[in-house]
Short mmCIF file of C-alpha atoms in Angstrom, two decimals:
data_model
loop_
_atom_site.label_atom_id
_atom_site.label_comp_id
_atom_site.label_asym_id
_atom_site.label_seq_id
_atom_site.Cartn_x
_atom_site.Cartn_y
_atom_site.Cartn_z
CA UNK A 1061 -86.33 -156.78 109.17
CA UNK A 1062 -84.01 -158.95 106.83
CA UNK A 1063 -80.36 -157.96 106.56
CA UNK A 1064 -80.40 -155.88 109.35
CA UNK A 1065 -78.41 -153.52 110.07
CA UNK A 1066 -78.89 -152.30 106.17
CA UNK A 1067 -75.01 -152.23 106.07
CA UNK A 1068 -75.31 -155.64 106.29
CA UNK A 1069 -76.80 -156.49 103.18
CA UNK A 1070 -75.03 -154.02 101.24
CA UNK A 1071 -72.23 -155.28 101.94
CA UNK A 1072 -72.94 -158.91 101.10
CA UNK A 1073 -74.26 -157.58 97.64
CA UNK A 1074 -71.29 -155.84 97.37
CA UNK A 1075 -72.96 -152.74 97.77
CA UNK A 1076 -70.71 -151.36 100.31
CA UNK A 1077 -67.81 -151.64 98.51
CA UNK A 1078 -68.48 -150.13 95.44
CA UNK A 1079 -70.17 -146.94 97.53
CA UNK A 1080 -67.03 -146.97 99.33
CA UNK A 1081 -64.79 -146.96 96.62
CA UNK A 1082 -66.91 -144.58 94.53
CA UNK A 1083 -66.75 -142.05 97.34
CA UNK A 1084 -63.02 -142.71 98.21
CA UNK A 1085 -61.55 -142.00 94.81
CA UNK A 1086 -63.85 -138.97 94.60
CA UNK A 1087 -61.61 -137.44 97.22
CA UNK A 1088 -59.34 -136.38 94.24
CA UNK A 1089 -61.28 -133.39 93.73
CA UNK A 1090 -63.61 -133.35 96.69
CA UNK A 1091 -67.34 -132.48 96.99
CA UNK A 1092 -68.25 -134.55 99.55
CA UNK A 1093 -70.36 -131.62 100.95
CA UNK A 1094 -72.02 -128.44 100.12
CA UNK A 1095 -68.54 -126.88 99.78
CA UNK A 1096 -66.95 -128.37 96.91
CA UNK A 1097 -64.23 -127.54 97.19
CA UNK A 1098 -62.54 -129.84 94.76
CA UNK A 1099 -59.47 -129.95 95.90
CA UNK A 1100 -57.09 -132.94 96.17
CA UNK A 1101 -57.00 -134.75 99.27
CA UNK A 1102 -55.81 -137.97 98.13
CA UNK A 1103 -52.92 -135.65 97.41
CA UNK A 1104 -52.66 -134.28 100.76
CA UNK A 1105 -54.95 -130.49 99.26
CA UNK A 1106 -56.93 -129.26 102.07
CA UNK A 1107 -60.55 -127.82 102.00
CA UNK A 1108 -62.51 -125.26 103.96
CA UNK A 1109 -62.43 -128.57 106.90
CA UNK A 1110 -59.24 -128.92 106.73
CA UNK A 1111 -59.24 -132.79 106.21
CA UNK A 1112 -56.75 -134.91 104.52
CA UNK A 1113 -56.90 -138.40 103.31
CA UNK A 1114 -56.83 -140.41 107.18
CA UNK A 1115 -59.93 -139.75 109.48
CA UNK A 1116 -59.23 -137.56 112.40
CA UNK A 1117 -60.77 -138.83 115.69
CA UNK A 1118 -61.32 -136.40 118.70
CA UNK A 1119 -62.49 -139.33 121.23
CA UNK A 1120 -64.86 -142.24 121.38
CA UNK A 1121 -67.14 -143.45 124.12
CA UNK A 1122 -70.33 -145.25 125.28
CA UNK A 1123 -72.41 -142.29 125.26
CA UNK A 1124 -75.84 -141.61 127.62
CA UNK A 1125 -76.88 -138.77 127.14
CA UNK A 1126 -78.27 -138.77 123.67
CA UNK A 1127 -82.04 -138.81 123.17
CA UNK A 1128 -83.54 -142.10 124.90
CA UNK A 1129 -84.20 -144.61 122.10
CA UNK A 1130 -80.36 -143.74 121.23
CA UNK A 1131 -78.54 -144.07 124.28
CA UNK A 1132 -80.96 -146.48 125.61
CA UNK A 1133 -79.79 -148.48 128.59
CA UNK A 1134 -76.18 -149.32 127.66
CA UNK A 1135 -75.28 -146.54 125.74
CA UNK A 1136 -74.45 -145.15 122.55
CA UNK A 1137 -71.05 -146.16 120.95
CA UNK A 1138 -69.99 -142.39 119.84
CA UNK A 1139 -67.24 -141.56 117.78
CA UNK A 1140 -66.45 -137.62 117.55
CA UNK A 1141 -64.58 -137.37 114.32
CA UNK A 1142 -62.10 -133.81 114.39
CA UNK A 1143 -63.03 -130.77 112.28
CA UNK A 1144 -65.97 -129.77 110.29
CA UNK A 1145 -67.46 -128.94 106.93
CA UNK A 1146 -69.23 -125.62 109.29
CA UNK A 1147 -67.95 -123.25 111.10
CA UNK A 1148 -70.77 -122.22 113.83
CA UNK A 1149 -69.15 -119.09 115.79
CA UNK A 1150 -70.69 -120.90 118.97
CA UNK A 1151 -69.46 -124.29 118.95
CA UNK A 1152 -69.24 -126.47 122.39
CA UNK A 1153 -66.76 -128.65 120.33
CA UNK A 1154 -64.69 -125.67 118.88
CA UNK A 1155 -61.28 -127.57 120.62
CA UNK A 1156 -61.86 -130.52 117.99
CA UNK A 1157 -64.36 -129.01 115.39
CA UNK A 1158 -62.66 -125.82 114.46
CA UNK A 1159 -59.01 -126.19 116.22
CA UNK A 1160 -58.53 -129.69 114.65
CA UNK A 1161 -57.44 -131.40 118.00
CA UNK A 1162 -57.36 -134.82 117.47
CA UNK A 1163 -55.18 -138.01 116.15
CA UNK A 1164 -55.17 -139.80 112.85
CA UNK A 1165 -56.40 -143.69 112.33
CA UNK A 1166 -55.94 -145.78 109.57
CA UNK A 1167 -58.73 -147.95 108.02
CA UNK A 1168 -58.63 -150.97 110.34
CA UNK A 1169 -57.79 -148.66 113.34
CA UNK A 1170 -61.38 -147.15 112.74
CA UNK A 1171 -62.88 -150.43 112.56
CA UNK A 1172 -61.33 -151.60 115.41
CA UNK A 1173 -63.01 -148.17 117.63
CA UNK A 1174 -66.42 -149.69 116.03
CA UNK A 1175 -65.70 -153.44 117.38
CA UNK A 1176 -64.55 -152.63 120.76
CA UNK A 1177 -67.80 -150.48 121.33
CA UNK A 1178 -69.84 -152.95 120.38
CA UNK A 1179 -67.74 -155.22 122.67
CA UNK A 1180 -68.77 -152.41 125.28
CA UNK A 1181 -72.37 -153.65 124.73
CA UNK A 1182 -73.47 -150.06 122.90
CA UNK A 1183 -77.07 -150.33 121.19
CA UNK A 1184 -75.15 -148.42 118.04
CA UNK A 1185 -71.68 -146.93 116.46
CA UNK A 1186 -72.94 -143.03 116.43
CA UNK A 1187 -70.92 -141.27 113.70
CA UNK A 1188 -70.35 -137.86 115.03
CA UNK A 1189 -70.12 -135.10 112.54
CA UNK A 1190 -69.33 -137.63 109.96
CA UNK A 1191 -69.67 -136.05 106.71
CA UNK A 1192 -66.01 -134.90 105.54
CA UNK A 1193 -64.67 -138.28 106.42
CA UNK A 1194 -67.84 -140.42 105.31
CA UNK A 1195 -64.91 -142.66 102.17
CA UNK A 1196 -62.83 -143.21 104.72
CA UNK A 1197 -65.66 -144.35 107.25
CA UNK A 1198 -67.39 -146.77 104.90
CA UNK A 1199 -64.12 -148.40 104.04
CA UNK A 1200 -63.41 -149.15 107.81
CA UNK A 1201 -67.07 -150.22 107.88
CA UNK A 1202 -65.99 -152.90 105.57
CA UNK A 1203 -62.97 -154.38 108.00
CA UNK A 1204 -66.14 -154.21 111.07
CA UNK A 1205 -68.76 -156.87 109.40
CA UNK A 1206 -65.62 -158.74 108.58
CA UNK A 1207 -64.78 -158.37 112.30
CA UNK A 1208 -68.45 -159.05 113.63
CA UNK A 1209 -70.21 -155.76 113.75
CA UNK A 1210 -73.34 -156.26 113.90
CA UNK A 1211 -75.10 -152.84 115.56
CA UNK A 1212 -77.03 -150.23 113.34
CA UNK A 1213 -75.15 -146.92 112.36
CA UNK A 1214 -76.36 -143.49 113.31
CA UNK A 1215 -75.36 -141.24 111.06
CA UNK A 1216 -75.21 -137.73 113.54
CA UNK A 1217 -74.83 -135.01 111.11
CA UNK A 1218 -74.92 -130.82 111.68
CA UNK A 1219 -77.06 -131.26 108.22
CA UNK A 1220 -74.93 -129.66 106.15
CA UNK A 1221 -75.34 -132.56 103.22
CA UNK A 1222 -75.32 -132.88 99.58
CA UNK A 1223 -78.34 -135.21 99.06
CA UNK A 1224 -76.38 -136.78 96.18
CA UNK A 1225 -73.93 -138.05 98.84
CA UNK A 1226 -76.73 -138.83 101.19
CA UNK A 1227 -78.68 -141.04 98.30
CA UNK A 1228 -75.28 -143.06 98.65
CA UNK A 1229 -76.10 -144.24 102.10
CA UNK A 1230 -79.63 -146.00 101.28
CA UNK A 1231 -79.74 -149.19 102.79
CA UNK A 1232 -76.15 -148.46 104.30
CA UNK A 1233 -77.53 -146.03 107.22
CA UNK A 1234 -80.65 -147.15 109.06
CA UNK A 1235 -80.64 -144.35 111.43
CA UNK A 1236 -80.31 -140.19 110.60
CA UNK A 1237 -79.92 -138.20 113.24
CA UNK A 1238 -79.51 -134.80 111.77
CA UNK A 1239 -80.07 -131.05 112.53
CA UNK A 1240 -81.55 -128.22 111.13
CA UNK A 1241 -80.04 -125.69 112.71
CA UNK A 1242 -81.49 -123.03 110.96
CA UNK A 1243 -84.85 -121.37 108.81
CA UNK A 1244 -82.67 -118.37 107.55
CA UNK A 1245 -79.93 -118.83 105.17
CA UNK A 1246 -78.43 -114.74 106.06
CA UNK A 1247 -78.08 -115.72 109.92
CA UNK A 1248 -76.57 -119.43 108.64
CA UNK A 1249 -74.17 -117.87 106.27
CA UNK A 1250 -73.08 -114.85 109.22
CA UNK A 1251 -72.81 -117.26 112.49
CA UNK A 1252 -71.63 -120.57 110.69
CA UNK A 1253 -70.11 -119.40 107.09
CA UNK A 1254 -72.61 -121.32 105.31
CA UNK A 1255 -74.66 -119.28 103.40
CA UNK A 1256 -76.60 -121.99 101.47
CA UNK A 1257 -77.20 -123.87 104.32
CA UNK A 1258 -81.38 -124.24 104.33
CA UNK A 1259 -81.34 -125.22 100.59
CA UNK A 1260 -79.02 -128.16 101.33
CA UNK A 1261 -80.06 -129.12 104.87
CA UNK A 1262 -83.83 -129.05 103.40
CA UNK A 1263 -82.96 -131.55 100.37
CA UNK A 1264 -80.87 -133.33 102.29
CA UNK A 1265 -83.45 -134.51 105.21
CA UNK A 1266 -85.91 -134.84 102.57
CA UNK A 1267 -83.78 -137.92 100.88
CA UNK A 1268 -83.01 -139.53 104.45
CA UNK A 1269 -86.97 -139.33 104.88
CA UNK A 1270 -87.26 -140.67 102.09
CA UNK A 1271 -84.86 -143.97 102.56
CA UNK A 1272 -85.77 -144.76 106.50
CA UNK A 1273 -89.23 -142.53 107.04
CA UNK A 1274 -90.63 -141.54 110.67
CA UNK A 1275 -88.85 -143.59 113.51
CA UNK A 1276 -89.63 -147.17 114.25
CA UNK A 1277 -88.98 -148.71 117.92
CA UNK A 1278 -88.40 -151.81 119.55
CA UNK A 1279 -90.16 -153.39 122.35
CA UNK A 1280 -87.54 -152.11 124.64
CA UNK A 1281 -87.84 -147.88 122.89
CA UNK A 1282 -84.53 -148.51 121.17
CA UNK A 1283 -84.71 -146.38 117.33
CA UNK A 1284 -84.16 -149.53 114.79
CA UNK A 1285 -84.97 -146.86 112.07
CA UNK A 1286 -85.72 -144.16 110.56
CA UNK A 1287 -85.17 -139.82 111.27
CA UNK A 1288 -84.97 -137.54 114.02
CA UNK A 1289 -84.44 -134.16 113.23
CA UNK A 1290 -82.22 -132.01 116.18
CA UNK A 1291 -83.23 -127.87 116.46
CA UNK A 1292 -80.79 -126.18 118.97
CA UNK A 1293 -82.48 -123.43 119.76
CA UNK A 1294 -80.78 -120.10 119.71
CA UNK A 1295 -81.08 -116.41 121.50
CA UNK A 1296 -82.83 -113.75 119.91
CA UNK A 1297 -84.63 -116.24 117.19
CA UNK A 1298 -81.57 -116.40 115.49
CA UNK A 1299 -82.50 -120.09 114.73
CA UNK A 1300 -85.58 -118.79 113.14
CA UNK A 1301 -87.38 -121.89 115.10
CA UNK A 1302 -91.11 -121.22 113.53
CA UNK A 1303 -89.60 -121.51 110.00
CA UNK A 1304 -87.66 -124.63 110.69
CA UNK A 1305 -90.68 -126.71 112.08
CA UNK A 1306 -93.12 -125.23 109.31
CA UNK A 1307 -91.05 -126.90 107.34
CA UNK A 1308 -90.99 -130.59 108.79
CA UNK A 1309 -94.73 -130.26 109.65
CA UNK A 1310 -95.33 -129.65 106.07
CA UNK A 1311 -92.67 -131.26 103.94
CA UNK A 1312 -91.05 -133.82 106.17
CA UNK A 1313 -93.67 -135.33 108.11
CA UNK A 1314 -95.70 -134.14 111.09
CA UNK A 1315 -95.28 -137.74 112.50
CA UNK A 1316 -91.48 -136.61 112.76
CA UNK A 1317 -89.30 -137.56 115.80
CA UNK A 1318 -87.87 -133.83 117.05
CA UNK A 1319 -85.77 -133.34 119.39
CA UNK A 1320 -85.58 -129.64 120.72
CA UNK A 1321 -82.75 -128.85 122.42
CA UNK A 1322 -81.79 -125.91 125.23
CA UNK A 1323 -78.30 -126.56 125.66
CA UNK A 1324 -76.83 -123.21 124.12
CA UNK A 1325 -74.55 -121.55 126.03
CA UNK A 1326 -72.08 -118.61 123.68
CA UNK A 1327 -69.03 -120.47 123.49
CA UNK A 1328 -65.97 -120.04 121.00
CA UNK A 1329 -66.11 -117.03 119.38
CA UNK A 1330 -69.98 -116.21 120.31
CA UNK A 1331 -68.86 -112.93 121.67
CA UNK A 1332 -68.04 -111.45 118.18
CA UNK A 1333 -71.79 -111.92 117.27
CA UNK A 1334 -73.64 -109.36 120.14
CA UNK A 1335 -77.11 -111.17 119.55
CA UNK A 1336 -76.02 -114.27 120.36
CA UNK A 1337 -73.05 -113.65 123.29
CA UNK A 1338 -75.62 -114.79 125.79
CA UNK A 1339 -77.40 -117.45 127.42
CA UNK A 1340 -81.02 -118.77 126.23
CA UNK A 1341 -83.57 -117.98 128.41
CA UNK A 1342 -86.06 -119.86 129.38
CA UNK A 1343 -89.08 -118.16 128.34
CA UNK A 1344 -87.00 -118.28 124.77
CA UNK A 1345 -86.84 -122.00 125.24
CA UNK A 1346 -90.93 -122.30 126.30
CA UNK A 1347 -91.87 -120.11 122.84
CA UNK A 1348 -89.79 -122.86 121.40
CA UNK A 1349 -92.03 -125.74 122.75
CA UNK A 1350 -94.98 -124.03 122.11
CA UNK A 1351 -94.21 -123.82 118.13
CA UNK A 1352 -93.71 -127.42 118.35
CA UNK A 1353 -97.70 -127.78 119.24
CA UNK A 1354 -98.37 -124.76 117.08
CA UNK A 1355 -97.25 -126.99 113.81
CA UNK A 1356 -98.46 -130.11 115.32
CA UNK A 1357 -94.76 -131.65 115.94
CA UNK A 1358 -96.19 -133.85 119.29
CA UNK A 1359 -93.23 -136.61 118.54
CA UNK A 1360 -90.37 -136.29 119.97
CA UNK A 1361 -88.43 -135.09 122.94
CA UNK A 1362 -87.27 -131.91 124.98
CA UNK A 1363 -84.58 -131.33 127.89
CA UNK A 1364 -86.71 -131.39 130.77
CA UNK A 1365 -84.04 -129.55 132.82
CA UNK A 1366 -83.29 -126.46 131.26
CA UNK A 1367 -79.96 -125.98 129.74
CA UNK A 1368 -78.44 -128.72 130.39
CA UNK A 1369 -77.03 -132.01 127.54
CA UNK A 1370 -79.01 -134.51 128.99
CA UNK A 1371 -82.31 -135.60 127.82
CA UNK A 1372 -84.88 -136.21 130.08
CA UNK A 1373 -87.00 -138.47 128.30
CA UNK A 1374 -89.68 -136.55 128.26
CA UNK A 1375 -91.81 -137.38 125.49
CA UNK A 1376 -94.33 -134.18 124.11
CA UNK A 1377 -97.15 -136.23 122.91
CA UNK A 1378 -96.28 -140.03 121.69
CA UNK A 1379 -98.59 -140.92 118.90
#
């Protein structure tokens, strides 16, 4: 592939900046996500996140324990930006996602993080929960290729996107690793406050399909390109799992890369919602795999040992 990573070339066309810019100013009267909120950050107005004009970073880290062909052998760099543009009731990252724990970093700061975990010998920068800070991001992504970077962007999302914004990022992001955390909009808009949630998440995977298509590999399993899609699967069907792969069988892409996940455990405030203030089961977790097969979903991976972050590898049918 020329110019890769696709940052690359955008920014030597100049690309980059103008994205950058374009989404920067916009800040003024924000709709950077489904919210739109419109309020003035570059004036120090705060949103439903809560996020002002500098990005907010929780931690960073050479991350293995994402799906193989992201952490590979070295690692993913992973950058878990503070606060969200959801609100999920059971959140495992509630300290910096909902309470806002975290510091501030300016623009070369940011770009500095993305250097030093390349230094680190990371396969990629992962951009956790990216999406209210994304300006801010692509203007530190500037400083990096001036700096050396060098290592493909994932762009690790809840999938809570406009799929305006996300047109912005063709031939910026190469990889999208983005949920769909739900099939029902009523049980999206009661556990996470966002009501529209299928209708955006939908479009929005959609246009990344559209810019980077099914996953492509190296000869060592490392993603160069293209989508997976996450599905955390939920007690009770809350998740409405059958719905959610009926709809990347049909209008994503049954050669999709997903990765089905067991991890759920009701933290936060899980215990004001009675159908989900309680552990998955497994048998919940096996209906799960078997609606995978059902829609013929046979890419991807699951977490061989039950309930726990780590992937095992375990591929459910590589075509």
């Amino acid at each position: 592939m020329s110019d890769y990573p696709g940052y690359l070339g955008s920014y030597h066309s100049g690309k980059l900046e103008i994205i950058a810019r374009e989404l920067f100013l916009s800040l003024s009267s924000c709709e950077i996500c489904p919210r739109s909120c419109k309020v003035d950050r570059l004036k120090g107005r705060r949103g439903f996140c809560k996020s002002g004009v500098l990005p907010e970073i929780f931690s960073y880290m050479v991350h293995r324990g994402e799906e193989p062909p992201v952490s590979g052998t070295k690692g993913s760099g992973t950058i878990f930006f503070s606060r969200c543009n959801m609100s999920c009731a059971y959140c495992q990252n509630y300290e910096f996602s909902q309470l806002g724990k975290g510091r501030r970093y300016g623009a070369n700061q940011l770009a500095q993080v993305m250097l030093q975990l390349q230094k680190l010998g990371c396969h990629n920068i992962n951009l956790v929960t990216p999406t209210h800070f994304l300006p801010q991001i692509l203007r530190s992504l500037q400083l990096a290729v001036q700096g050396g970077l060098k290592i493909p962007l994932v762009y690790n999302t809840s999938g809570y996107e406009t799929p305006e914004v996300i047109r912005l990022l063709d031939g910026i992001v190469d990889i999208y690793l983005a949920d769909s955390r739900y099939g029902d909009d009523s049980a999206a808009g009661k556990i996470s406050k966002a009501p529209d949630y299928v209708e955006f998440n939908r479009a929005s995977l959609k246009e990344m399909q559209r810019q980077v298509g099914v996953a492509q590999f190296d000869e060592e399993g490392l993603i160069r390109k293209g989508l997976i899609v996450r599905h955390l699967v939920l007690p009770g069907g809350v998740s409405r799992t059958a719905e959610v792969m009926r709809f990347i069988a049909e209008e994503i892409s049954a050669d999709t890369y997903v990765s089905l996940m067991s991890q759920y455990l009701p933290y936060y405030l899980a215990g004001d919602h009675p159908e989900i203030n309680r552990r998955l089961r497994k048998e919940e977790y096996r209906q799960a795999r078997d609606i995978l097969e059902e829609y013929g979903l046979l890419n991807g991976w699951v977490q061989e040992s039950y309930g726990q972050e780590r992937f095992a590898g375990v591929y459910i049918r590589p075509r």
